[in-house]
Short mmCIF file of C-alpha atoms and ligand atoms in Angstrom, two decimals:
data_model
loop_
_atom_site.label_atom_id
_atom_site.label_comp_id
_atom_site.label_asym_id
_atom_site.label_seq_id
_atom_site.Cartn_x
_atom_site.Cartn_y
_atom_site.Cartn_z
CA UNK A 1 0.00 0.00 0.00
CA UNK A 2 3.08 2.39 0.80
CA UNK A 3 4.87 1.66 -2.61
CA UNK A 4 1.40 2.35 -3.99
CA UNK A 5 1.28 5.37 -2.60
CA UNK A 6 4.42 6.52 -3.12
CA UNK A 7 3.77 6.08 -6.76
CA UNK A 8 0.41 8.03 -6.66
CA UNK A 9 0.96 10.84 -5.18
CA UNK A 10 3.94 12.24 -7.34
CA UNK A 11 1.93 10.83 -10.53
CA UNK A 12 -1.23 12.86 -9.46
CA UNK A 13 0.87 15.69 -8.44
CA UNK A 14 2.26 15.74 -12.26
CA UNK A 15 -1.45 15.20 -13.47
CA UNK A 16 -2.58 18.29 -11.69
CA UNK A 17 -0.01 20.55 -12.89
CA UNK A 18 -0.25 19.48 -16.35
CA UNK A 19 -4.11 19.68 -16.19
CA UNK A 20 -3.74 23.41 -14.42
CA UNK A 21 -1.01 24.54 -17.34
CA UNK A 22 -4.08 22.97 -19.79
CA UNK A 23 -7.18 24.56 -18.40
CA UNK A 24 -6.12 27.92 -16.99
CA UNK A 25 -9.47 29.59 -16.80
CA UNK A 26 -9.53 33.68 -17.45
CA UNK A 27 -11.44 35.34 -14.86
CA UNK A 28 -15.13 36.57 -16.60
CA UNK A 29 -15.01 40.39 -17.86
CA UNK A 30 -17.32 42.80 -17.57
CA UNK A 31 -18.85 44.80 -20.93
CA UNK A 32 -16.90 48.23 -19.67
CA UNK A 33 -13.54 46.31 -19.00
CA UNK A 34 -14.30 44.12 -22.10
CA UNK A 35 -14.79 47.74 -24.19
CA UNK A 36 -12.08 49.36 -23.07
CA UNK A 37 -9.41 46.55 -23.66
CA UNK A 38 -10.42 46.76 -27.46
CA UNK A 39 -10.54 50.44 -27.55
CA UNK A 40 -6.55 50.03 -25.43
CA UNK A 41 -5.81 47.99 -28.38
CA UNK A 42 -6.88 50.26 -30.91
CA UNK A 43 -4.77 52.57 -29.86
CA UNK A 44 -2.08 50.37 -29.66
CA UNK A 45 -2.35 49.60 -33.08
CA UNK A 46 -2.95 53.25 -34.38
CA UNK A 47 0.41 54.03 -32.50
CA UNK A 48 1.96 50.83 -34.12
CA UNK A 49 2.89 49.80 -31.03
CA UNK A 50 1.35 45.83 -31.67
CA UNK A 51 1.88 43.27 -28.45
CA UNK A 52 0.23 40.58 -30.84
CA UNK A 53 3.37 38.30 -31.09
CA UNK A 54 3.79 38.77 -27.17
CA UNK A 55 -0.37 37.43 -26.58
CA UNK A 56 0.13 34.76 -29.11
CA UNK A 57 3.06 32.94 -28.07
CA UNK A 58 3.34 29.29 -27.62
CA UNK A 59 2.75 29.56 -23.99
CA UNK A 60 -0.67 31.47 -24.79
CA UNK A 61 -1.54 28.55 -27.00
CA UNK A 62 -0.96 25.69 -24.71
CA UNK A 63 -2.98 27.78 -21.91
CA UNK A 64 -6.17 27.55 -24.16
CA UNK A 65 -5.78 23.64 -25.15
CA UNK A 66 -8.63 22.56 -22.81
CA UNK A 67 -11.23 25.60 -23.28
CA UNK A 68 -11.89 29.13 -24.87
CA UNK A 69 -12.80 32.37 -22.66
CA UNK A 70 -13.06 35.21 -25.35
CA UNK A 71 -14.09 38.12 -23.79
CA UNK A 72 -15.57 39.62 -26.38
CA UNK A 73 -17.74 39.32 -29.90
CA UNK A 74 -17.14 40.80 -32.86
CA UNK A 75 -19.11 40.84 -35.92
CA UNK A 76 -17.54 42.59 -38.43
CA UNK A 77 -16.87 43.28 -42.21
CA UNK A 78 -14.59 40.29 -44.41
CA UNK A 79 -12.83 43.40 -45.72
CA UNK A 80 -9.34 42.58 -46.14
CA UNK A 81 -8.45 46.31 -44.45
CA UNK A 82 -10.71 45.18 -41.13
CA UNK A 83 -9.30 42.14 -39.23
CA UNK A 84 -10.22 42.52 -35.68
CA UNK A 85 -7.38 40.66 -33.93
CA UNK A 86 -4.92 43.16 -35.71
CA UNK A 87 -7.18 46.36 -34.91
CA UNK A 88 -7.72 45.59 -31.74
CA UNK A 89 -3.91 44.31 -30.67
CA UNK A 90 -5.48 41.26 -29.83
CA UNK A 91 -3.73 37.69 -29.22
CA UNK A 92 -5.34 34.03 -29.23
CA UNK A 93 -8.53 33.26 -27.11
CA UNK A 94 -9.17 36.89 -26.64
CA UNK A 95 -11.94 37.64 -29.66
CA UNK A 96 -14.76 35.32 -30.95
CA UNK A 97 -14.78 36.80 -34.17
CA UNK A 98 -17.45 36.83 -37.10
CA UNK A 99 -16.92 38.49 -40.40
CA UNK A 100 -19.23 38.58 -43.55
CA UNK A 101 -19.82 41.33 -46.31
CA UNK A 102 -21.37 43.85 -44.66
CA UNK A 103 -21.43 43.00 -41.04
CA UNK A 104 -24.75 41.47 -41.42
CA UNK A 105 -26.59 39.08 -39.00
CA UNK A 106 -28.48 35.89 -40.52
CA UNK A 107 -29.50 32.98 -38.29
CA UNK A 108 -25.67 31.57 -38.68
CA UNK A 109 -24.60 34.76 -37.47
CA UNK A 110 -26.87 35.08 -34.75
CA UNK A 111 -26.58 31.40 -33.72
CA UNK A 112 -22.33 31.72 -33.34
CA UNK A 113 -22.75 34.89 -31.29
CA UNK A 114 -25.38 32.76 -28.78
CA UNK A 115 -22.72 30.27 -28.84
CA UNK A 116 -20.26 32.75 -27.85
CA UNK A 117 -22.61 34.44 -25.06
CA UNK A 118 -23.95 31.24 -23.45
CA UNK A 119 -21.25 29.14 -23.28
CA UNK A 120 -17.73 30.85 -23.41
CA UNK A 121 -18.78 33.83 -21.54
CA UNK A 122 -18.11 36.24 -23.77
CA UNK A 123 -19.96 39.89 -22.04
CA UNK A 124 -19.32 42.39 -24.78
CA UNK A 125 -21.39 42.03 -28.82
CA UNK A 126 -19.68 44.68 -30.71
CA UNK A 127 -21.37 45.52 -34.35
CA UNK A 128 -18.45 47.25 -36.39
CA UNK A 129 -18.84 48.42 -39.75
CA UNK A 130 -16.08 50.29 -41.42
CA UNK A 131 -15.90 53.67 -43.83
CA UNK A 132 -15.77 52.70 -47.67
CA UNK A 133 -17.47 48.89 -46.71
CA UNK A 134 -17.33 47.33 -50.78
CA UNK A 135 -20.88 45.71 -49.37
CA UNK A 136 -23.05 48.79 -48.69
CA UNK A 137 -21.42 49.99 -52.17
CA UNK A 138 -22.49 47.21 -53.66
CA UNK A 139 -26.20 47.73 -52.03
CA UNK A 140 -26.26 51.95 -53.71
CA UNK A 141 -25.18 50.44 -56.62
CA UNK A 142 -27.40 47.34 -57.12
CA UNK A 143 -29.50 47.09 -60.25
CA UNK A 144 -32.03 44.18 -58.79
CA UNK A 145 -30.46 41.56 -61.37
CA UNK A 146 -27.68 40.27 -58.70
CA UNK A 147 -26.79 36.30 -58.70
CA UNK A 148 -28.47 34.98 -55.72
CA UNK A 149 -25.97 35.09 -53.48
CA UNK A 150 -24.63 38.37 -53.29
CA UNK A 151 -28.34 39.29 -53.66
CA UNK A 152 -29.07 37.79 -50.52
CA UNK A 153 -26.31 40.09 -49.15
CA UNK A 154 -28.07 42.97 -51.15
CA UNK A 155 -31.16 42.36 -49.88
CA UNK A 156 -30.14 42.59 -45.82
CA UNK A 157 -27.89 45.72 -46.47
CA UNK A 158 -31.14 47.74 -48.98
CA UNK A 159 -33.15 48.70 -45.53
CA UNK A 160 -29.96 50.65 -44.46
CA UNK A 161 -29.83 52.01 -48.02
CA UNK A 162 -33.29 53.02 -48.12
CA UNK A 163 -32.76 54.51 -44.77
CA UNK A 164 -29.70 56.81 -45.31
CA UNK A 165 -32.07 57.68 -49.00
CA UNK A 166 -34.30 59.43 -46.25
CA UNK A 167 -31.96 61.24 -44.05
CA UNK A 168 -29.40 62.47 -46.94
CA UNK A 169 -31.54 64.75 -49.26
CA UNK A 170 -29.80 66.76 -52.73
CA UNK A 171 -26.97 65.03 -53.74
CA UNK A 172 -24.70 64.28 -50.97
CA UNK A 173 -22.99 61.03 -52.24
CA UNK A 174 -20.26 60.77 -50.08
CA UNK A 175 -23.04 61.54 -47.20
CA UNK A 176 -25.34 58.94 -48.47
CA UNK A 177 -22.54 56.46 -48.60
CA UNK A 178 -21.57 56.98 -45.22
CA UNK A 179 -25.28 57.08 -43.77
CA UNK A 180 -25.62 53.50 -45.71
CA UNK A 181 -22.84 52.18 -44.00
CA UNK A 182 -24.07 53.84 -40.19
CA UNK A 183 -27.53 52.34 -40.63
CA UNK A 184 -26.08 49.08 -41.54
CA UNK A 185 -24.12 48.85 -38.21
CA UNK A 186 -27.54 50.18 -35.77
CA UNK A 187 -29.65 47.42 -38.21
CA UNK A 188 -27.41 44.35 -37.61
CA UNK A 189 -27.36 45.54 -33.84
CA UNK A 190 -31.01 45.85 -33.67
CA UNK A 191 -31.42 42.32 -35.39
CA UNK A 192 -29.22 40.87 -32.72
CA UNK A 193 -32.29 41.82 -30.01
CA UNK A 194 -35.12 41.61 -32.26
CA UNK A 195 -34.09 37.73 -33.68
CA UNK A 196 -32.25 36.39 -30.70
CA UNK A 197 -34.22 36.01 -27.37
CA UNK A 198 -31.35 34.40 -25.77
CA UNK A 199 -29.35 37.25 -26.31
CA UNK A 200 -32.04 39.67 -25.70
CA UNK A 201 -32.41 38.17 -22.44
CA UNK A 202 -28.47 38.30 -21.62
CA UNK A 203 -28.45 42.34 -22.24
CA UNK A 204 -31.44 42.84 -20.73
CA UNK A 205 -30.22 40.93 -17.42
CA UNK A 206 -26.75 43.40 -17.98
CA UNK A 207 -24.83 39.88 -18.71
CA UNK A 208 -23.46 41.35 -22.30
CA UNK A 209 -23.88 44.77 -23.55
CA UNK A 210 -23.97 45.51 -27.91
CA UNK A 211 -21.87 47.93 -28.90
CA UNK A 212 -22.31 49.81 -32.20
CA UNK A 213 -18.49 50.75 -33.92
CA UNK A 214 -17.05 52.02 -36.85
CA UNK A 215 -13.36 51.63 -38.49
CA UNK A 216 -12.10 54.25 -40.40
CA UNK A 217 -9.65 52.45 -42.90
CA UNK A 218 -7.74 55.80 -43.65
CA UNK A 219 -6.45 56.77 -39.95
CA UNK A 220 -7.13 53.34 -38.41
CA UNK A 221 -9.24 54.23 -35.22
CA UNK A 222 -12.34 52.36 -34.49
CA UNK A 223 -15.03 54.94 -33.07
CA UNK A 224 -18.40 53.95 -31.21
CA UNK A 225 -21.35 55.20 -32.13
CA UNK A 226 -25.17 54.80 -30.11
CA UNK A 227 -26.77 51.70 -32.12
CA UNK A 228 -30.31 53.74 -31.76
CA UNK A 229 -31.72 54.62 -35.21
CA UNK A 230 -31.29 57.83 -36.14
ZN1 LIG B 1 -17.13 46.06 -45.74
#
């Protein structure tokens, strides 16, 4: 029973500290911490002063083996010009991260950020849309005789179209154009609560918070901006 013992307890002791090194479990954030390390980040990255390499090191990566705590969901434009890890100065397990064309929210969308919110603990949904977004172009532009496809992506984006149409009388194009792509952003946000009870539920509890953003390619900053329609 001794030599049994013996045996045990430095095995277990090994098996802990290998399991510990493989589950290390980040402490929950709250939206305004969550918010504000993006926002650090940003202006890490405007400053190209980047700490990427530093979060992503092997070490990093053997930490989040066992389990994911991403403090934070982003849905955001494919654009090559708009990758959220590198805007944000942000290393492995930090972002859950969803891109389309046009920062648009269909039930795959809205089923990944539940997934995110309900079971990795993620607190803060930011919406970010970004200035000269090739999607809401597309949308001013569109003729109605799109393959189906990009037509579906056409079709989400036209509300924010016809919206901006509205607001931007004469012939403001650049205006219109950017009151397309600010629609776009409150519209996905307001689809998040409208389509998603779960998620409803979790801001309404103050569990997660949406935040409404926008990148400026040009000078790099991401700004928020209220996601109420106006
Ligand atoms: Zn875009």
């Amino acid at each position: 029973m001794k030599v049994k013992t013996r045996i045990f307890l430095p095995t277990l002791a090994f098996l802990l500290l290998t399991t510990a090194a493989l589950t290390f479990e980040a402490p929950w954030v709250d939206p305004d911490t969550a918010l504000k390390k993006l926002l650090d980040g940003n202006r890490s990255f405007v400053a190209n002063k980047l700490t990427i390499k530093e979060s992503s090191a092997p070490t990093k990566r053997l930490g989040l083996v066992a389990g994911q705590h991403p403090y934070a969901v982003i849905l955001s434009c494919s654009d090559s010009r708009v990758p959220p890890e590198i805007i944000f100065d942000k290393g492995l397990g930090e972002l859950f991260v969803i891109r389309d064309a046009g920062n648009i929210a269909d039930p795959i969308v809205l089923g990944s950020i539940e997934y995110a919110v309900e079971h990795l603990g993620s607190s803060l949904i930011m919406v970010m849309g970004h200035t000269r977004c090739g999607a809401v172009k597309a949308t001013l532009d569109a003729t109605g005789h799109e393959d189906p496809n990009v037509g579906a992506i056409v079709k989400k984006i036209s509300p924010a179209v016809q919206l901006a149409r509205k607001k931007i009388k004469g012939n403001d194009q650049a205006g219109l154009y950017a009151s397309a792509i600010n629609f776009n952003v409150k519209l996905s946000a307001q689809s998040l609560l409208s389509e998603s009870p779960l998620i409803r539920s979790l801001v309404d509890s103050g569990k997660v918070r949406i935040v409404c953003a926008e990148y400026d390619v040009q000078d790099g900053t991401v700004k928020t901006m209220s996601c109420k329609m106006k």
